[in-house]
Coordinates of C-alpha atoms in Angstrom, one line a residue:
X1 CA 92.3 49.0 178.9
X2 CA 95.2 48.1 176.4
X3 CA 93.8 45.0 175.1
X4 CA 90.5 46.2 174.4
X5 CA 91.7 49.2 172.7
X6 CA 93.6 46.5 170.4
X7 CA 90.8 45.1 170.1
X8 CA 89.2 48.3 169.3
X9 CA 92.5 48.5 166.8
X10 CA 91.0 45.0 164.8
X11 CA 87.6 46.3 165.0
X12 CA 88.1 49.6 162.6
X13 CA 90.6 47.4 160.5
X14 CA 87.6 45.0 159.6
X15 CA 85.5 47.5 158.1
X16 CA 87.8 49.4 156.1
X17 CA 87.4 48.9 152.6
X18 CA 90.9 48.6 151.7
X19 CA 91.5 45.6 155.4
X20 CA 93.8 43.7 156.0
X21 CA 92.9 41.2 157.9
X22 CA 89.1 40.8 159.5
X23 CA 88.5 39.9 162.6
X24 CA 84.4 39.0 163.2
X25 CA 85.1 38.8 166.7
X26 CA 87.0 42.2 168.1
X27 CA 83.7 44.6 168.3
X28 CA 82.0 42.0 170.7
X29 CA 85.0 41.8 172.8
X30 CA 85.1 45.8 173.0
X31 CA 81.1 46.2 173.6
X32 CA 81.7 43.3 176.1
X33 CA 84.0 45.2 178.0
X34 CA 81.8 47.8 178.8
X35 CA 84.9 50.8 178.8
X36 CA 83.9 53.9 179.1
X37 CA 86.3 55.4 176.7
X38 CA 84.8 56.2 173.4
X39 CA 86.9 53.5 171.2
X40 CA 85.9 53.3 167.8
X41 CA 85.1 50.1 166.3
X42 CA 84.0 51.4 162.7
X43 CA 86.6 53.2 160.4
X44 CA 84.9 56.2 159.5
X45 CA 84.2 57.3 155.7
X46 CA 86.0 60.6 156.5
X47 CA 88.2 60.1 159.2
X48 CA 89.5 63.7 159.2
X49 CA 86.3 64.4 160.0
X50 CA 85.6 62.1 163.7
X51 CA 86.1 63.7 166.5
X52 CA 89.6 64.7 168.2
X53 CA 89.7 62.7 171.0
X54 CA 89.4 59.2 168.4
X55 CA 91.6 60.7 165.7
X56 CA 95.2 59.2 167.8
X57 CA 93.5 55.6 168.4
X58 CA 92.5 55.6 164.4
X59 CA 95.9 56.1 163.7
X60 CA 96.3 53.4 165.8
X61 CA 94.1 51.4 164.6
X62 CA 96.5 51.8 161.3
X63 CA 98.8 50.6 162.5
X64 CA 97.6 47.4 164.5
X65 CA 95.6 46.1 161.2
X66 CA 99.7 46.2 159.6
X67 CA 101.1 44.7 162.8
X68 CA 97.9 42.0 163.1
X69 CA 98.5 41.3 158.6
X70 CA 102.4 40.9 159.4
X71 CA 101.8 38.2 162.1
X72 CA 98.9 36.5 160.9
X73 CA 100.8 36.1 157.3
X74 CA 103.6 34.7 159.5
X75 CA 102.0 32.3 161.4
X76 CA 100.3 31.2 157.4
X77 CA 103.7 30.5 156.0
X78 CA 106.4 28.5 156.3
X79 CA 106.6 24.9 158.1
X80 CA 104.4 25.3 161.2
X81 CA 105.3 23.9 164.5
X82 CA 103.2 22.0 167.1
X83 CA 102.5 24.0 169.4
X84 CA 102.4 28.4 169.4
X85 CA 102.6 29.7 172.7
X86 CA 101.9 34.0 172.3
X87 CA 103.0 35.9 175.4
X88 CA 101.2 38.7 176.3
X89 CA 97.9 37.4 173.8
X90 CA 95.1 39.7 176.0
X91 CA 92.4 39.7 173.3
X92 CA 94.3 38.1 170.4
X93 CA 91.6 36.2 168.4
X94 CA 93.6 34.1 166.0
X95 CA 92.7 31.3 167.6
X96 CA 89.6 31.1 166.3
X97 CA 89.7 33.0 163.1
X98 CA 93.2 31.7 161.7
X99 CA 93.5 28.7 159.9
X100 CA 95.6 26.0 161.8
X101 CA 97.0 22.3 160.9
X102 CA 95.5 19.0 162.6
X103 CA 96.5 19.0 166.2
X104 CA 97.7 22.3 166.6
X105 CA 98.3 23.5 170.3
X106 CA 98.4 27.0 171.3
X107 CA 98.9 28.2 174.5
X108 CA 97.7 31.8 175.6
X109 CA 99.9 33.5 178.3
X110 CA 98.3 36.5 179.5
X111 CA 96.8 37.9 183.4
X112 CA 94.0 35.6 185.0
X113 CA 91.5 38.2 184.1
X114 CA 92.0 38.8 181.2
X115 CA 92.1 35.6 180.0
X116 CA 88.8 34.7 181.8
X117 CA 87.5 37.5 180.2
X118 CA 87.8 36.9 176.6
X119 CA 87.4 33.0 177.4
X120 CA 83.2 34.1 178.6
X121 CA 82.9 36.5 175.7
X122 CA 84.1 33.7 173.3
X123 CA 81.5 31.6 174.5
X124 CA 78.7 34.0 174.3
X125 CA 79.6 33.8 170.9
X126 CA 79.6 30.3 170.4
X127 CA 83.1 30.5 169.1
X128 CA 85.0 27.4 168.5
X129 CA 88.9 27.4 168.4
X130 CA 91.0 25.5 165.4
X131 CA 93.1 24.5 167.4
X132 CA 93.6 22.9 171.3
X133 CA 93.7 25.7 172.9
X134 CA 95.7 26.3 176.4
X135 CA 94.9 29.5 178.3
X136 CA 98.1 30.0 180.8
X137 CA 97.7 33.0 183.6
X138 CA 100.8 35.2 184.2
X139 CA 102.3 37.8 184.9
X140 CA 104.8 38.2 182.6
X141 CA 106.7 40.7 184.1
X142 CA 107.7 37.7 186.9
X143 CA 109.2 34.4 185.4
X144 CA 106.4 32.8 183.7
X145 CA 108.3 29.2 182.6
X146 CA 106.7 27.2 185.3
X147 CA 103.7 27.9 184.8
X148 CA 104.0 27.7 180.5
X149 CA 105.6 24.0 181.6
X150 CA 102.7 23.4 183.7
X151 CA 99.9 24.0 180.9
X152 CA 101.6 20.7 179.3
X153 CA 104.0 23.1 177.1
X154 CA 106.9 20.5 175.2
X155 CA 110.4 22.5 175.6
X156 CA 111.7 19.3 173.5
X157 CA 109.4 20.3 170.5
X158 CA 109.8 23.0 168.2
X159 CA 107.6 26.1 169.1
X160 CA 106.2 29.4 167.4
X161 CA 106.1 32.5 169.8
X162 CA 104.7 35.4 168.7
X163 CA 105.9 38.5 171.8
X164 CA 103.5 41.2 170.0
X165 CA 102.9 44.6 172.2
X166 CA 104.9 43.0 175.4
X167 CA 107.9 44.7 175.4
X168 CA 107.3 48.0 175.2
X169 CA 105.4 47.0 178.8
X170 CA 108.4 45.3 180.6
X171 CA 111.1 46.9 182.4
X172 CA 114.7 46.0 180.3
X173 CA 115.1 43.8 183.0
X174 CA 111.9 41.9 182.2
X175 CA 112.8 42.3 178.5
X176 CA 115.6 40.3 178.6
X177 CA 114.0 38.2 181.0
X178 CA 111.4 36.5 178.6
X179 CA 113.9 36.4 175.8
X180 CA 116.5 34.4 177.5
X181 CA 112.9 32.4 178.8
X182 CA 112.1 31.8 175.1
X183 CA 115.4 31.2 174.2
X184 CA 116.1 29.1 177.4
X185 CA 112.7 26.6 176.3
X186 CA 113.6 26.7 172.3
X187 CA 113.7 23.2 170.4
X188 CA 115.3 23.3 167.1
X189 CA 113.4 24.0 164.5
X190 CA 111.5 27.1 166.5
X191 CA 110.8 30.0 164.9
X192 CA 109.4 33.4 166.6
X193 CA 107.8 36.8 165.6
X194 CA 108.7 39.6 167.8
X195 CA 107.6 43.3 168.1
X196 CA 110.6 45.3 169.5
X197 CA 110.1 48.1 172.1
X198 CA 111.2 51.3 171.5
X199 CA 114.8 51.9 172.6
X200 CA 114.5 55.1 174.6
X201 CA 117.4 57.5 175.5
X202 CA 118.8 58.1 178.6
X203 CA 119.9 61.6 178.7
X204 CA 120.0 64.9 180.8
X205 CA 117.6 66.3 178.4
X206 CA 115.6 63.7 178.6
X207 CA 115.5 62.7 182.4
X208 CA 114.6 66.2 182.7
X209 CA 111.9 65.6 180.1
X210 CA 110.5 62.4 182.4
X211 CA 111.0 64.3 185.7
X212 CA 108.6 66.9 185.0
X213 CA 106.6 63.7 182.9
X214 CA 106.1 62.1 186.6
X215 CA 105.3 65.5 188.5
X216 CA 102.3 66.0 186.0
X217 CA 101.0 62.2 186.3
X218 CA 102.4 61.2 189.6
X219 CA 104.4 57.9 187.7
X220 CA 107.9 57.4 189.4
X221 CA 110.6 58.1 187.0
X222 CA 112.0 55.3 188.0
X223 CA 109.4 53.3 186.5
X224 CA 110.0 55.3 183.6
X225 CA 113.8 54.8 183.6
X226 CA 113.7 51.3 183.9
X227 CA 112.4 50.8 180.2
X228 CA 115.5 53.0 178.5
X229 CA 118.6 51.0 177.4
X230 CA 116.4 48.0 176.5
X231 CA 118.0 44.8 175.1
X232 CA 117.7 44.3 171.2
X233 CA 115.6 40.8 170.8
X234 CA 117.7 40.5 167.3
X235 CA 120.8 40.3 169.3
X236 CA 120.2 38.4 171.8
X237 CA 118.6 35.8 169.6
X238 CA 122.1 35.7 167.8
X239 CA 124.1 35.4 170.2
X240 CA 121.7 32.3 171.0
X241 CA 122.6 30.8 167.6
X242 CA 119.2 32.1 166.2
X243 CA 118.7 33.3 162.3
X244 CA 117.1 37.3 162.1
X245 CA 115.3 39.4 160.0
X246 CA 114.7 42.5 161.1
X247 CA 111.3 44.4 160.0
X248 CA 110.8 47.7 160.3
X249 CA 107.0 50.2 160.8
X250 CA 108.1 51.9 157.1
X251 CA 108.9 48.6 155.9
X252 CA 105.2 47.3 156.3
X253 CA 103.9 50.1 155.3
X254 CA 105.1 50.0 152.0
X255 CA 104.4 46.3 151.7
X256 CA 100.9 46.7 152.8
X257 CA 100.7 50.1 150.9
X258 CA 99.5 51.7 154.1
X259 CA 100.4 55.3 155.3
X260 CA 100.0 56.0 159.0
X261 CA 98.3 59.2 158.3
X262 CA 94.0 60.6 158.5
X263 CA 94.6 62.8 155.8
X264 CA 94.1 60.6 151.8
X265 CA 96.7 63.3 150.5
X266 CA 100.0 61.9 152.5
X267 CA 103.2 61.7 151.1
X268 CA 104.2 57.9 150.2
X269 CA 103.3 54.8 152.0
X270 CA 105.8 54.6 154.7
X271 CA 105.7 58.1 155.4
X272 CA 104.3 59.3 159.4
X273 CA 101.4 61.2 160.3
X274 CA 103.4 64.4 159.2
X275 CA 104.1 63.1 155.7
X276 CA 107.7 63.1 156.8
X277 CA 110.1 59.5 156.1
X278 CA 111.0 56.8 158.7
X279 CA 107.9 59.1 161.5
X280 CA 106.3 55.4 162.4
X281 CA 109.7 54.3 163.3
X282 CA 110.3 57.3 165.8
X283 CA 107.7 55.7 167.5
X284 CA 107.6 51.9 167.5
X285 CA 110.2 50.3 167.3
X286 CA 109.6 47.1 164.6
X287 CA 109.6 43.7 164.0
X288 CA 112.3 40.8 164.3
X289 CA 111.4 37.5 162.5
X290 CA 113.8 34.5 164.2
X291 CA 114.7 31.1 163.3
X292 CA 116.4 28.1 165.3

């Protein structure tokens, strides 16, 4: 369902008059999922008048639009690598909508059911990828290097790694395991773009909030606490010899002239929903771009 919601965000962005990117397949993927959720797939003429339950989804689509464009720009710039790996690909359609150099290979890792659903929808649309596309079924909370190698990944070849919308769904140990695996499988000339997880605090007050949340939802607090103190991707990669730059969500808002707000009279780009600078970074962890 998370993958469908992200596809809906791309569909909404595609319909905006000031769109940052276009995904002609996103709405069909949402429709094919037949979700019971009321997911918007178009930007309303008056966003503030949309049903209240859609407000957070429209705000999320604004973030998803910036995130998608940022990563698209990285993949379309610099020195391309012969192979690209998207970890937690979900319903990503970059294989079909981005230009790829001759001989490019894209390996997508996610749960088999998600990848199979996407392949079925794209086949129904008669969509053809612009590169060699390899789907690799894998549970990314477990070691995934073996399945990736078995699918033809070449660890001696430079790789572009895309880790988008994945780390927040892994506990801290699994996040570190993923980053360590990327380091181990990367040849010189590799590069990466990583969406960071928010570092949840581990304080008495926060643990009390988690206990209350656990009581209300039934989600064990141990699962929530496992997401505190996540590793910093930039630090992990820099210690392995990578060169990294960090990018905040506020920076993306300024770069693309966007506000994460439904209020057209909100403050400067980079301000959060309430118009206070810095709010997006209180909700999102920003991005790391890295080169080996």
